Amino acid sequence: MRQGALTLARHVRSGEMSAVEVVEESLAQIKAKDGRISAFNAVLGERSRRRAAEIDRQVALGEDPGPLAGIPVALKDNICASGVPTTCSSRILEGWLPPYDATVVTRLQAAGAVIIGKTNMDEFAMGSSTEASATGPTRNPCDLSRVPGGSSGGSAAAVAAGMTPLALGSDTGGSIRQPAALCGVVGAKPTYGRVSRYGLVAFASSLDQIGPIAADVADAALALEVIASHDPMDSTSIPDPCESLLAAVERDVGGMRVGLITDLLGEGIDHDVTERVEAAARALEESGAEVQEVSVPSISYGLSAYYLIAPAEASSNLARYDGVRYGLRVKGENTEKMNVATRTAGFGDEVKRRIMLGTFALSVGYYDAYYKKAQKVRTLVIRDFEAAYRSCDVLLAPTSPSVAFAFGERIDDPMSMYYSDVCTIPSSLAGHPAISVPFGTGAGGLPVGVQILAPPLREADMFAAAAALERA
Amino acid sequence: MSSEHRISIEDVAHVAKLARLHLSDEEILRFTTQLADVLDHASDIESLNTEEVEPTSHPYPLSNVFRSDDPGPTLSSEEALSQGPEVEDGQFRVPPILIRSQQSGAAAMRQ
């Protein structure tokens, strides 16, 4: 797309451009590029054309379709839209048609957006490369021989390739921010509870959060403003209203206290990435912010805690795929054998590994040593963040320890794949908001993302700092 | 965890059974190595003193989340059943839950 969501929506609302033109442009881009990139699991051509025509009729009648008038939005394929296949890139949900809309879909459509398609992902959002998809991997538009990151790799690649101005992803341990960084776009994970998860297929319920992926910070702010809301259908939804994020994007960061997280620089982080983060610190300083170094010591245990907690919750959430009520069923002579045959054929390797790990961590004799201990470490991470935020408004860190890696490089070594999330996991465990913003390039001319972290409910500060980096 | 707790092939086979997954011998071996790697890495949290620390199960504490008890629209029975792999008389149909082996079944029948 040649223009961003903010500009396009303004044109559609004023009648300067039609929603049909915008949607046709997006469909044409998908047709031209997705053969190579494979970002989409499904493209909703007819449905989006009909919807765009409705929006144009509204404009012709003098009605305002809303802040996202005519804007194509791609949904990660774990977000339900009524009657639209939702597979989580898993064989076990092949052919399933959800009977209802996710709350984010209702809100997007009420704001005038057009759901353009469903995007590829690591199966059930478990992965950091989109290689663990039953439909095959997505390619990084910046270098087709490299992964787009994951698990929201399809959403990030679709925006990076200009096939849609906006996409939604879900982030459990970094699945919005890491692919955004690897594809050179913006990805925001809001505070846990800020956006309703009603209609998001559950992976790890105490961590999952929906957020936007966009080409720039203002578009991400616009999309998050639309989807952030209290929802009685999600009991974890936060009642507090969200500050205007578009106003925050315009804000001066003079005097803002920024903490550079020293624990996430140096060992384990590639030199080119560290260099860009230090450059981001200098850029914020030049914009008037006060940058200081800060340590959040227990975050070095975050990866361990996460890879016990998330699989434990996943093993429980994925127990529902038993071949009884929806999705795949493989025949068996009794119900238990049918359950086993269905799950064995329906789940890929990574999902099986996480279910096994989680079941083990929750089993008798290991619960206290693994699961409960990890939950206590989670408390320590939150305490250390609280201490850091006594002297800082926001924190600065890398998003990913490296630029986009090659296909096959990590897929057979789970621990090296899990390490891809080392910088994003801490704010997930704490339930805090964080955003990844492209900030120059590293090895091979590939994009590097830097991360702004903020205390709970402080998305406005996070967007202000992110926008300052974008302007730098 | 310390090495005496290292996950074994038997543990992996047992956990697969609990999780309703069938794994081949090759998969059991491969998963044992891979899960042991992850658990070895996770053993770094053992050294942390967490005696006085409460566990966090939910990062943003909200309590007593209730809505008013008003009936509203819900999925119809047809909608709820529409995605079922096998449906009969307004219910999901599954294969038998209990299967008698031939001898013990005959014995059970006589009682």
mmCIF file of N, CA and C in Angstrom, chain A residues 95-97 99 192 206 235-240 300-301 303-304 308 323-327 329 332-336 338-340 343-344 347 349 352-353 355-357 359-360 369-370 373-380 382-383 412 414-415 418 429-431 456-457, chain B residues 1 5-7 11-13 15-23 27 30-31 34-35 37-39 41-60 62 65 67 75 79-86 92-99:
data_model
loop_
_atom_site.group_PDB
_atom_site.id
_atom_site.type_symbol
_atom_site.label_atom_id
_atom_site.label_comp_id
_atom_site.label_asym_id
_atom_site.label_seq_id
_atom_site.Cartn_x
_atom_site.Cartn_y
_atom_site.Cartn_z
ATOM 1 N N GLY A 95 -11.083 -26.659 8.381
ATOM 2 C CA GLY A 95 -12.503 -26.707 8.034
ATOM 3 C C GLY A 95 -13.429 -26.122 9.088
ATOM 4 N N TRP A 96 -12.881 -25.722 10.234
ATOM 5 C CA TRP A 96 -13.738 -25.175 11.292
ATOM 6 C C TRP A 96 -14.199 -23.758 10.937
ATOM 7 N N LEU A 97 -15.477 -23.482 11.099
ATOM 8 C CA LEU A 97 -16.017 -22.147 10.858
ATOM 9 C C LEU A 97 -16.565 -21.603 12.167
ATOM 10 N N PRO A 99 -18.656 -19.740 14.877
ATOM 11 C CA PRO A 99 -20.021 -19.220 14.790
ATOM 12 C C PRO A 99 -20.176 -17.793 15.334
ATOM 13 N N TYR A 192 -1.728 -6.413 29.523
ATOM 14 C CA TYR A 192 -2.597 -7.591 29.635
ATOM 15 C C TYR A 192 -3.989 -7.147 30.105
ATOM 16 N N SER A 206 -2.854 -16.642 30.860
ATOM 17 C CA SER A 206 -2.386 -15.558 31.731
ATOM 18 C C SER A 206 -1.381 -14.662 31.009
ATOM 19 N N SER A 235 -13.451 -11.830 31.143
ATOM 20 C CA SER A 235 -13.394 -11.458 32.567
ATOM 21 C C SER A 235 -12.027 -10.903 32.955
ATOM 22 N N THR A 236 -11.021 -10.996 32.082
ATOM 23 C CA THR A 236 -9.712 -10.406 32.385
ATOM 24 C C THR A 236 -9.577 -9.001 31.792
ATOM 25 N N SER A 237 -10.646 -8.512 31.181
ATOM 26 C CA SER A 237 -10.615 -7.215 30.514
ATOM 27 C C SER A 237 -10.586 -6.076 31.543
ATOM 28 N N ILE A 238 -9.709 -5.091 31.321
ATOM 29 C CA ILE A 238 -9.508 -3.988 32.271
ATOM 30 C C ILE A 238 -10.579 -2.912 32.060
ATOM 31 N N PRO A 239 -11.239 -2.479 33.135
ATOM 32 C CA PRO A 239 -12.284 -1.453 32.978
ATOM 33 C C PRO A 239 -11.744 -0.046 32.691
ATOM 34 N N ASP A 240 -10.499 0.254 33.081
ATOM 35 C CA ASP A 240 -9.963 1.620 32.911
ATOM 36 C C ASP A 240 -9.923 2.018 31.442
ATOM 37 N N SER A 300 16.649 -12.130 33.764
ATOM 38 C CA SER A 300 17.454 -13.185 33.131
ATOM 39 C C SER A 300 16.881 -14.575 33.431
ATOM 40 N N TYR A 301 15.956 -14.668 34.383
ATOM 41 C CA TYR A 301 15.285 -15.939 34.652
ATOM 42 C C TYR A 301 13.933 -16.030 33.927
ATOM 43 N N LEU A 303 13.081 -16.331 30.736
ATOM 44 C CA LEU A 303 12.944 -17.369 29.716
ATOM 45 C C LEU A 303 12.562 -18.711 30.369
ATOM 46 N N SER A 304 13.260 -19.034 31.467
ATOM 47 C CA SER A 304 12.979 -20.301 32.158
ATOM 48 C C SER A 304 11.559 -20.327 32.702
ATOM 49 N N LEU A 308 8.058 -22.726 31.342
ATOM 50 C CA LEU A 308 7.313 -23.643 32.213
ATOM 51 C C LEU A 308 5.844 -23.205 32.281
ATOM 52 N N GLY A 323 -11.664 -33.996 19.219
ATOM 53 C CA GLY A 323 -12.404 -34.628 18.127
ATOM 54 C C GLY A 323 -13.895 -34.789 18.393
ATOM 55 N N VAL A 324 -14.405 -34.166 19.464
ATOM 56 C CA VAL A 324 -15.821 -34.367 19.809
ATOM 57 C C VAL A 324 -16.724 -33.282 19.222
ATOM 58 N N ARG A 325 -16.388 -32.008 19.446
ATOM 59 C CA ARG A 325 -17.351 -30.933 19.153
ATOM 60 C C ARG A 325 -17.055 -30.133 17.896
ATOM 61 N N TYR A 326 -15.795 -30.087 17.477
ATOM 62 C CA TYR A 326 -15.441 -29.328 16.271
ATOM 63 C C TYR A 326 -14.094 -29.780 15.771
ATOM 64 N N GLY A 327 -13.768 -29.390 14.557
ATOM 65 C CA GLY A 327 -12.443 -29.683 14.013
ATOM 66 C C GLY A 327 -12.312 -31.141 13.595
ATOM 67 N N ARG A 329 -11.683 -35.073 13.296
ATOM 68 C CA ARG A 329 -11.876 -36.320 14.041
ATOM 69 C C ARG A 329 -11.265 -37.467 13.238
ATOM 70 N N GLY A 332 -11.709 -44.003 15.795
ATOM 71 C CA GLY A 332 -11.090 -44.933 16.731
ATOM 72 C C GLY A 332 -12.199 -45.812 17.269
ATOM 73 N N GLU A 333 -11.837 -47.006 17.748
ATOM 74 C CA GLU A 333 -12.907 -47.948 18.121
ATOM 75 C C GLU A 333 -13.621 -47.556 19.408
ATOM 76 N N ASN A 334 -12.946 -46.746 20.238
ATOM 77 C CA ASN A 334 -13.666 -46.156 21.370
ATOM 78 C C ASN A 334 -13.272 -44.687 21.485
ATOM 79 N N THR A 335 -13.898 -43.984 22.421
ATOM 80 C CA THR A 335 -13.683 -42.536 22.476
ATOM 81 C C THR A 335 -12.228 -42.202 22.803
ATOM 82 N N GLU A 336 -11.625 -42.921 23.732
ATOM 83 C CA GLU A 336 -10.247 -42.600 24.077
ATOM 84 C C GLU A 336 -9.322 -42.790 22.870
ATOM 85 N N MET A 338 -10.187 -42.644 19.767
ATOM 86 C CA MET A 338 -10.508 -41.559 18.828
ATOM 87 C C MET A 338 -9.792 -40.270 19.254
ATOM 88 N N ASN A 339 -9.822 -39.951 20.558
ATOM 89 C CA ASN A 339 -9.129 -38.753 21.073
ATOM 90 C C ASN A 339 -7.640 -38.812 20.719
ATOM 91 N N VAL A 340 -7.014 -39.952 21.005
ATOM 92 C CA VAL A 340 -5.575 -40.101 20.784
ATOM 93 C C VAL A 340 -5.261 -39.993 19.288
ATOM 94 N N ARG A 343 -5.702 -36.277 18.091
ATOM 95 C CA ARG A 343 -4.669 -35.357 18.572
ATOM 96 C C ARG A 343 -3.305 -35.688 17.955
ATOM 97 N N THR A 344 -3.032 -36.977 17.779
ATOM 98 C CA THR A 344 -1.750 -37.391 17.200
ATOM 99 C C THR A 344 -1.646 -36.939 15.747
ATOM 100 N N PHE A 347 -2.064 -32.435 15.634
ATOM 101 C CA PHE A 347 -1.062 -31.495 16.160
ATOM 102 C C PHE A 347 0.300 -31.739 15.521
ATOM 103 N N ASP A 349 4.665 -31.164 15.604
ATOM 104 C CA ASP A 349 5.705 -31.475 16.584
ATOM 105 C C ASP A 349 5.842 -30.458 17.710
ATOM 106 N N LYS A 352 2.981 -30.593 20.120
ATOM 107 C CA LYS A 352 3.096 -31.798 20.958
ATOM 108 C C LYS A 352 4.160 -31.606 22.040
ATOM 109 N N ARG A 353 5.296 -31.004 21.639
ATOM 110 C CA ARG A 353 6.381 -30.780 22.596
ATOM 111 C C ARG A 353 5.903 -29.894 23.750
ATOM 112 N N ILE A 355 2.787 -29.357 24.759
ATOM 113 C CA ILE A 355 1.780 -30.049 25.566
ATOM 114 C C ILE A 355 2.473 -31.014 26.532
ATOM 115 N N MET A 356 3.496 -31.711 26.024
ATOM 116 C CA MET A 356 4.230 -32.672 26.853
ATOM 117 C C MET A 356 4.959 -31.955 27.994
ATOM 118 N N LEU A 357 5.640 -30.871 27.634
ATOM 119 C CA LEU A 357 6.391 -30.108 28.633
ATOM 120 C C LEU A 357 5.452 -29.591 29.723
ATOM 121 N N THR A 359 2.371 -30.681 30.492
ATOM 122 C CA THR A 359 1.771 -31.777 31.264
ATOM 123 C C THR A 359 2.765 -32.267 32.317
ATOM 124 N N PHE A 360 4.040 -32.347 31.919
ATOM 125 C CA PHE A 360 5.084 -32.778 32.854
ATOM 126 C C PHE A 360 5.233 -31.772 34.000
ATOM 127 N N ALA A 369 8.087 -27.875 42.083
ATOM 128 C CA ALA A 369 9.456 -27.594 41.629
ATOM 129 C C ALA A 369 9.462 -26.802 40.327
ATOM 130 N N TYR A 370 8.514 -27.034 39.471
ATOM 131 C CA TYR A 370 8.520 -26.370 38.167
ATOM 132 C C TYR A 370 7.470 -25.254 38.079
ATOM 133 N N LYS A 373 7.218 -22.793 41.207
ATOM 134 C CA LYS A 373 8.472 -22.039 41.294
ATOM 135 C C LYS A 373 8.510 -20.972 40.192
ATOM 136 N N ALA A 374 8.078 -21.350 38.997
ATOM 137 C CA ALA A 374 8.072 -20.399 37.878
ATOM 138 C C ALA A 374 7.116 -19.234 38.163
ATOM 139 N N GLN A 375 6.001 -19.532 38.793
ATOM 140 C CA GLN A 375 5.060 -18.454 39.135
ATOM 141 C C GLN A 375 5.660 -17.505 40.171
ATOM 142 N N LYS A 376 6.487 -18.034 41.051
ATOM 143 C CA LYS A 376 7.152 -17.171 42.037
ATOM 144 C C LYS A 376 8.217 -16.302 41.357
ATOM 145 N N VAL A 377 8.912 -16.881 40.382
ATOM 146 C CA VAL A 377 9.887 -16.097 39.620
ATOM 147 C C VAL A 377 9.152 -14.961 38.897
ATOM 148 N N ARG A 378 7.945 -15.264 38.438
ATOM 149 C CA ARG A 378 7.135 -14.230 37.780
ATOM 150 C C ARG A 378 6.914 -13.043 38.719
ATOM 151 N N THR A 379 6.657 -13.327 39.980
ATOM 152 C CA THR A 379 6.486 -12.266 40.978
ATOM 153 C C THR A 379 7.777 -11.446 41.107
ATOM 154 N N LEU A 380 8.936 -12.139 41.110
ATOM 155 C CA LEU A 380 10.216 -11.423 41.221
ATOM 156 C C LEU A 380 10.437 -10.498 40.023
ATOM 157 N N ILE A 382 8.124 -9.056 38.223
ATOM 158 C CA ILE A 382 7.231 -7.901 38.394
ATOM 159 C C ILE A 382 7.833 -6.914 39.412
ATOM 160 N N ARG A 383 8.353 -7.442 40.527
ATOM 161 C CA ARG A 383 8.955 -6.565 41.554
ATOM 162 C C ARG A 383 10.137 -5.778 41.002
ATOM 163 N N ASP A 412 15.069 -27.310 14.473
ATOM 164 C CA ASP A 412 15.307 -28.620 15.076
ATOM 165 C C ASP A 412 15.935 -28.536 16.458
ATOM 166 N N PRO A 414 14.846 -26.801 19.728
ATOM 167 C CA PRO A 414 13.848 -25.966 20.409
ATOM 168 C C PRO A 414 14.466 -24.903 21.307
ATOM 169 N N MET A 415 15.519 -25.239 22.053
ATOM 170 C CA MET A 415 16.069 -24.264 22.999
ATOM 171 C C MET A 415 16.615 -23.029 22.274
ATOM 172 N N TYR A 418 13.634 -21.008 21.274
ATOM 173 C CA TYR A 418 13.021 -20.331 22.426
ATOM 174 C C TYR A 418 13.816 -19.086 22.816
ATOM 175 N N LEU A 429 5.552 -11.707 30.925
ATOM 176 C CA LEU A 429 5.347 -12.283 32.265
ATOM 177 C C LEU A 429 4.738 -11.248 33.200
ATOM 178 N N ALA A 430 5.179 -9.989 33.061
ATOM 179 C CA ALA A 430 4.694 -8.933 33.951
ATOM 180 C C ALA A 430 3.324 -8.407 33.515
ATOM 181 N N GLY A 431 2.894 -8.721 32.294
ATOM 182 C CA GLY A 431 1.619 -8.206 31.791
ATOM 183 C C GLY A 431 1.702 -6.750 31.368
ATOM 184 N N PRO A 456 2.208 -0.941 33.485
ATOM 185 C CA PRO A 456 0.835 -1.250 33.097
ATOM 186 C C PRO A 456 -0.002 0.016 32.881
ATOM 187 N N LEU A 457 -0.795 0.024 31.842
ATOM 188 C CA LEU A 457 -1.735 1.094 31.463
ATOM 189 C C LEU A 457 -1.048 2.337 30.911
ATOM 190 N N MET B 1 16.271 -28.699 36.975
ATOM 191 C CA MET B 1 16.297 -29.592 38.133
ATOM 192 C C MET B 1 17.626 -30.318 38.190
ATOM 193 N N HIS B 5 16.718 -35.781 38.707
ATOM 194 C CA HIS B 5 15.347 -35.559 38.247
ATOM 195 C C HIS B 5 15.235 -35.491 36.731
ATOM 196 N N ARG B 6 16.343 -35.706 36.029
ATOM 197 C CA ARG B 6 16.331 -35.579 34.584
ATOM 198 C C ARG B 6 15.178 -36.398 33.986
ATOM 199 N N ILE B 7 14.457 -35.802 33.051
ATOM 200 C CA ILE B 7 13.292 -36.475 32.484
ATOM 201 C C ILE B 7 13.755 -37.723 31.718
ATOM 202 N N ASP B 11 9.282 -41.327 31.658
ATOM 203 C CA ASP B 11 8.483 -40.124 31.960
ATOM 204 C C ASP B 11 7.783 -39.627 30.699
ATOM 205 N N VAL B 12 8.528 -39.548 29.608
ATOM 206 C CA VAL B 12 7.975 -39.007 28.365
ATOM 207 C C VAL B 12 6.838 -39.907 27.863
ATOM 208 N N ALA B 13 7.033 -41.223 27.932
ATOM 209 C CA ALA B 13 5.985 -42.147 27.493
ATOM 210 C C ALA B 13 4.742 -41.988 28.375
ATOM 211 N N VAL B 15 3.859 -39.252 30.148
ATOM 212 C CA VAL B 15 3.235 -37.947 29.905
ATOM 213 C C VAL B 15 2.447 -37.966 28.586
ATOM 214 N N ALA B 16 2.974 -38.647 27.567
ATOM 215 C CA ALA B 16 2.257 -38.747 26.288
ATOM 216 C C ALA B 16 0.909 -39.415 26.502
ATOM 217 N N LYS B 17 0.891 -40.427 27.345
ATOM 218 C CA LYS B 17 -0.363 -41.135 27.626
ATOM 219 C C LYS B 17 -1.352 -40.185 28.319
ATOM 220 N N LEU B 18 -0.853 -39.426 29.310
ATOM 221 C CA LEU B 18 -1.715 -38.463 30.017
ATOM 222 C C LEU B 18 -2.269 -37.423 29.046
ATOM 223 N N ALA B 19 -1.438 -36.990 28.085
ATOM 224 C CA ALA B 19 -1.822 -35.918 27.158
ATOM 225 C C ALA B 19 -2.583 -36.460 25.954
ATOM 226 N N ARG B 20 -2.896 -37.763 25.958
ATOM 227 C CA ARG B 20 -3.637 -38.373 24.837
ATOM 228 C C ARG B 20 -2.920 -38.143 23.508
ATOM 229 N N LEU B 21 -1.614 -38.490 23.499
ATOM 230 C CA LEU B 21 -0.831 -38.431 22.262
ATOM 231 C C LEU B 21 -0.164 -39.784 22.077
ATOM 232 N N HIS B 22 -0.129 -40.257 20.841
ATOM 233 C CA HIS B 22 0.625 -41.480 20.570
ATOM 234 C C HIS B 22 1.964 -41.080 19.962
ATOM 235 N N LEU B 23 3.061 -41.492 20.585
ATOM 236 C CA LEU B 23 4.386 -41.168 20.045
ATOM 237 C C LEU B 23 5.086 -42.457 19.626
ATOM 238 N N GLU B 27 10.087 -40.839 18.202
ATOM 239 C CA GLU B 27 9.622 -39.553 18.751
ATOM 240 C C GLU B 27 9.872 -39.475 20.253
ATOM 241 N N ARG B 30 13.513 -38.634 20.736
ATOM 242 C CA ARG B 30 13.820 -37.255 20.348
ATOM 243 C C ARG B 30 13.219 -36.278 21.360
ATOM 244 N N PHE B 31 11.968 -36.489 21.754
ATOM 245 C CA PHE B 31 11.322 -35.592 22.719
ATOM 246 C C PHE B 31 12.022 -35.658 24.069
ATOM 247 N N GLN B 34 15.001 -33.391 23.773
ATOM 248 C CA GLN B 34 14.621 -31.980 23.635
ATOM 249 C C GLN B 34 14.001 -31.441 24.927
ATOM 250 N N LEU B 35 13.130 -32.213 25.557
ATOM 251 C CA LEU B 35 12.513 -31.737 26.806
ATOM 252 C C LEU B 35 13.563 -31.636 27.906
ATOM 253 N N ASP B 37 16.657 -30.829 27.499
ATOM 254 C CA ASP B 37 17.376 -29.572 27.220
ATOM 255 C C ASP B 37 16.641 -28.380 27.824
ATOM 256 N N VAL B 38 15.348 -28.323 27.591
ATOM 257 C CA VAL B 38 14.557 -27.190 28.084
ATOM 258 C C VAL B 38 14.539 -27.204 29.610
ATOM 259 N N LEU B 39 14.326 -28.380 30.193
ATOM 260 C CA LEU B 39 14.253 -28.463 31.659
ATOM 261 C C LEU B 39 15.617 -28.178 32.292
ATOM 262 N N HIS B 41 17.797 -26.076 31.067
ATOM 263 C CA HIS B 41 17.900 -24.616 31.045
ATOM 264 C C HIS B 41 17.071 -24.008 32.165
ATOM 265 N N ALA B 42 15.865 -24.552 32.349
ATOM 266 C CA ALA B 42 14.945 -24.005 33.353
ATOM 267 C C ALA B 42 15.449 -24.236 34.776
ATOM 268 N N SER B 43 16.437 -25.130 34.937
ATOM 269 C CA SER B 43 16.905 -25.427 36.291
ATOM 270 C C SER B 43 17.605 -24.224 36.921
ATOM 271 N N ASP B 44 17.905 -23.179 36.118
ATOM 272 C CA ASP B 44 18.546 -21.994 36.710
ATOM 273 C C ASP B 44 17.648 -21.305 37.746
ATOM 274 N N ILE B 45 16.346 -21.517 37.667
ATOM 275 C CA ILE B 45 15.471 -20.848 38.649
ATOM 276 C C ILE B 45 15.534 -21.510 40.026
ATOM 277 N N GLU B 46 16.081 -22.736 40.047
ATOM 278 C CA GLU B 46 16.217 -23.452 41.316
ATOM 279 C C GLU B 46 17.005 -22.643 42.345
ATOM 280 N N SER B 47 18.050 -21.944 41.843
ATOM 281 C CA SER B 47 18.959 -21.256 42.750
ATOM 282 C C SER B 47 18.340 -19.996 43.365
ATOM 283 N N LEU B 48 17.225 -19.536 42.828
ATOM 284 C CA LEU B 48 16.620 -18.303 43.341
ATOM 285 C C LEU B 48 15.909 -18.581 44.668
ATOM 286 N N ASN B 49 16.117 -17.688 45.609
ATOM 287 C CA ASN B 49 15.410 -17.837 46.872
ATOM 288 C C ASN B 49 14.000 -17.253 46.741
ATOM 289 N N THR B 50 13.006 -18.117 46.784
ATOM 290 C CA THR B 50 11.619 -17.645 46.618
ATOM 291 C C THR B 50 10.774 -18.003 47.830
ATOM 292 N N GLU B 51 11.439 -18.261 48.958
ATOM 293 C CA GLU B 51 10.702 -18.719 50.140
ATOM 294 C C GLU B 51 9.579 -17.766 50.554
ATOM 295 N N GLU B 52 9.885 -16.462 50.516
ATOM 296 C CA GLU B 52 8.907 -15.474 50.999
ATOM 297 C C GLU B 52 8.083 -14.885 49.847
ATOM 298 N N VAL B 53 8.162 -15.502 48.663
ATOM 299 C CA VAL B 53 7.542 -14.898 47.479
ATOM 300 C C VAL B 53 6.230 -15.598 47.147
ATOM 301 N N GLU B 54 5.199 -14.807 46.948
ATOM 302 C CA GLU B 54 3.903 -15.365 46.530
ATOM 303 C C GLU B 54 3.929 -15.657 45.032
ATOM 304 N N PRO B 55 3.307 -16.741 44.591
ATOM 305 C CA PRO B 55 3.249 -17.000 43.145
ATOM 306 C C PRO B 55 2.285 -16.040 42.446
ATOM 307 N N THR B 56 2.591 -15.678 41.195
ATOM 308 C CA THR B 56 1.691 -14.854 40.387
ATOM 309 C C THR B 56 1.006 -15.747 39.358
ATOM 310 N N SER B 57 -0.319 -15.801 39.418
ATOM 311 C CA SER B 57 -1.027 -16.619 38.435
ATOM 312 C C SER B 57 -1.666 -15.736 37.381
ATOM 313 N N HIS B 58 -1.778 -14.451 37.670
ATOM 314 C CA HIS B 58 -2.483 -13.528 36.792
ATOM 315 C C HIS B 58 -1.808 -12.176 36.936
ATOM 316 N N PRO B 59 -1.331 -11.564 35.824
ATOM 317 C CA PRO B 59 -0.493 -10.379 35.977
ATOM 318 C C PRO B 59 -1.257 -9.103 36.314
ATOM 319 N N TYR B 60 -2.562 -9.075 36.117
ATOM 320 C CA TYR B 60 -3.288 -7.839 36.390
ATOM 321 C C TYR B 60 -4.481 -8.188 37.264
ATOM 322 N N LEU B 62 -7.684 -8.581 39.056
ATOM 323 C CA LEU B 62 -9.039 -8.034 39.108
ATOM 324 C C LEU B 62 -9.803 -9.020 39.977
ATOM 325 N N VAL B 65 -15.204 -10.244 39.290
ATOM 326 C CA VAL B 65 -15.659 -9.766 37.990
ATOM 327 C C VAL B 65 -17.016 -10.402 37.698
ATOM 328 N N ARG B 67 -21.060 -9.780 35.915
ATOM 329 C CA ARG B 67 -21.959 -8.952 35.124
ATOM 330 C C ARG B 67 -23.347 -9.173 35.684
ATOM 331 N N LEU B 75 -25.792 -18.827 21.364
ATOM 332 C CA LEU B 75 -25.820 -19.685 20.182
ATOM 333 C C LEU B 75 -27.017 -20.626 20.281
ATOM 334 N N GLU B 79 -26.576 -24.027 15.855
ATOM 335 C CA GLU B 79 -25.279 -23.378 15.627
ATOM 336 C C GLU B 79 -24.173 -24.090 16.397
ATOM 337 N N ALA B 80 -24.485 -24.436 17.648
ATOM 338 C CA ALA B 80 -23.475 -25.074 18.489
ATOM 339 C C ALA B 80 -23.084 -26.439 17.922
ATOM 340 N N LEU B 81 -24.053 -27.120 17.327
ATOM 341 C CA LEU B 81 -23.783 -28.463 16.801
ATOM 342 C C LEU B 81 -23.227 -28.432 15.378
ATOM 343 N N SER B 82 -23.311 -27.270 14.715
ATOM 344 C CA SER B 82 -23.032 -27.214 13.282
ATOM 345 C C SER B 82 -21.602 -27.615 12.933
ATOM 346 N N GLN B 83 -20.669 -27.511 13.877
ATOM 347 C CA GLN B 83 -19.275 -27.827 13.585
ATOM 348 C C GLN B 83 -18.875 -29.209 14.081
ATOM 349 N N GLY B 84 -19.826 -29.951 14.613
ATOM 350 C CA GLY B 84 -19.507 -31.273 15.164
ATOM 351 C C GLY B 84 -19.162 -32.263 14.067
ATOM 352 N N PRO B 85 -18.119 -33.085 14.288
ATOM 353 C CA PRO B 85 -17.755 -34.085 13.275
ATOM 354 C C PRO B 85 -18.865 -35.124 13.079
ATOM 355 N N GLU B 86 -19.617 -35.441 14.131
ATOM 356 C CA GLU B 86 -20.727 -36.380 14.018
ATOM 357 C C GLU B 86 -21.802 -35.952 15.009
ATOM 358 N N PHE B 92 -23.823 -34.347 20.214
ATOM 359 C CA PHE B 92 -22.579 -34.803 19.581
ATOM 360 C C PHE B 92 -22.502 -36.320 19.749
ATOM 361 N N ARG B 93 -22.201 -37.017 18.668
ATOM 362 C CA ARG B 93 -22.088 -38.476 18.740
ATOM 363 C C ARG B 93 -20.613 -38.863 18.854
ATOM 364 N N VAL B 94 -20.293 -39.745 19.781
ATOM 365 C CA VAL B 94 -18.921 -40.241 19.913
ATOM 366 C C VAL B 94 -18.939 -41.766 19.840
ATOM 367 N N PRO B 95 -17.778 -42.387 19.557
ATOM 368 C CA PRO B 95 -17.714 -43.849 19.595
ATOM 369 C C PRO B 95 -17.969 -44.341 21.026
ATOM 370 N N PRO B 96 -18.153 -45.656 21.226
ATOM 371 C CA PRO B 96 -18.404 -46.164 22.581
ATOM 372 C C PRO B 96 -17.328 -45.681 23.549
ATOM 373 N N ILE B 97 -17.728 -45.442 24.796
ATOM 374 C CA ILE B 97 -16.762 -44.993 25.799
ATOM 375 C C ILE B 97 -16.134 -46.208 26.479
ATOM 376 N N LEU B 98 -16.946 -47.226 26.747
ATOM 377 C CA LEU B 98 -16.432 -48.460 27.346
ATOM 378 C C LEU B 98 -16.548 -49.563 26.311
ATOM 379 N N ILE B 99 -15.474 -50.336 26.151
ATOM 380 C CA ILE B 99 -15.558 -51.492 25.251
ATOM 381 C C ILE B 99 -15.183 -52.723 26.050
#
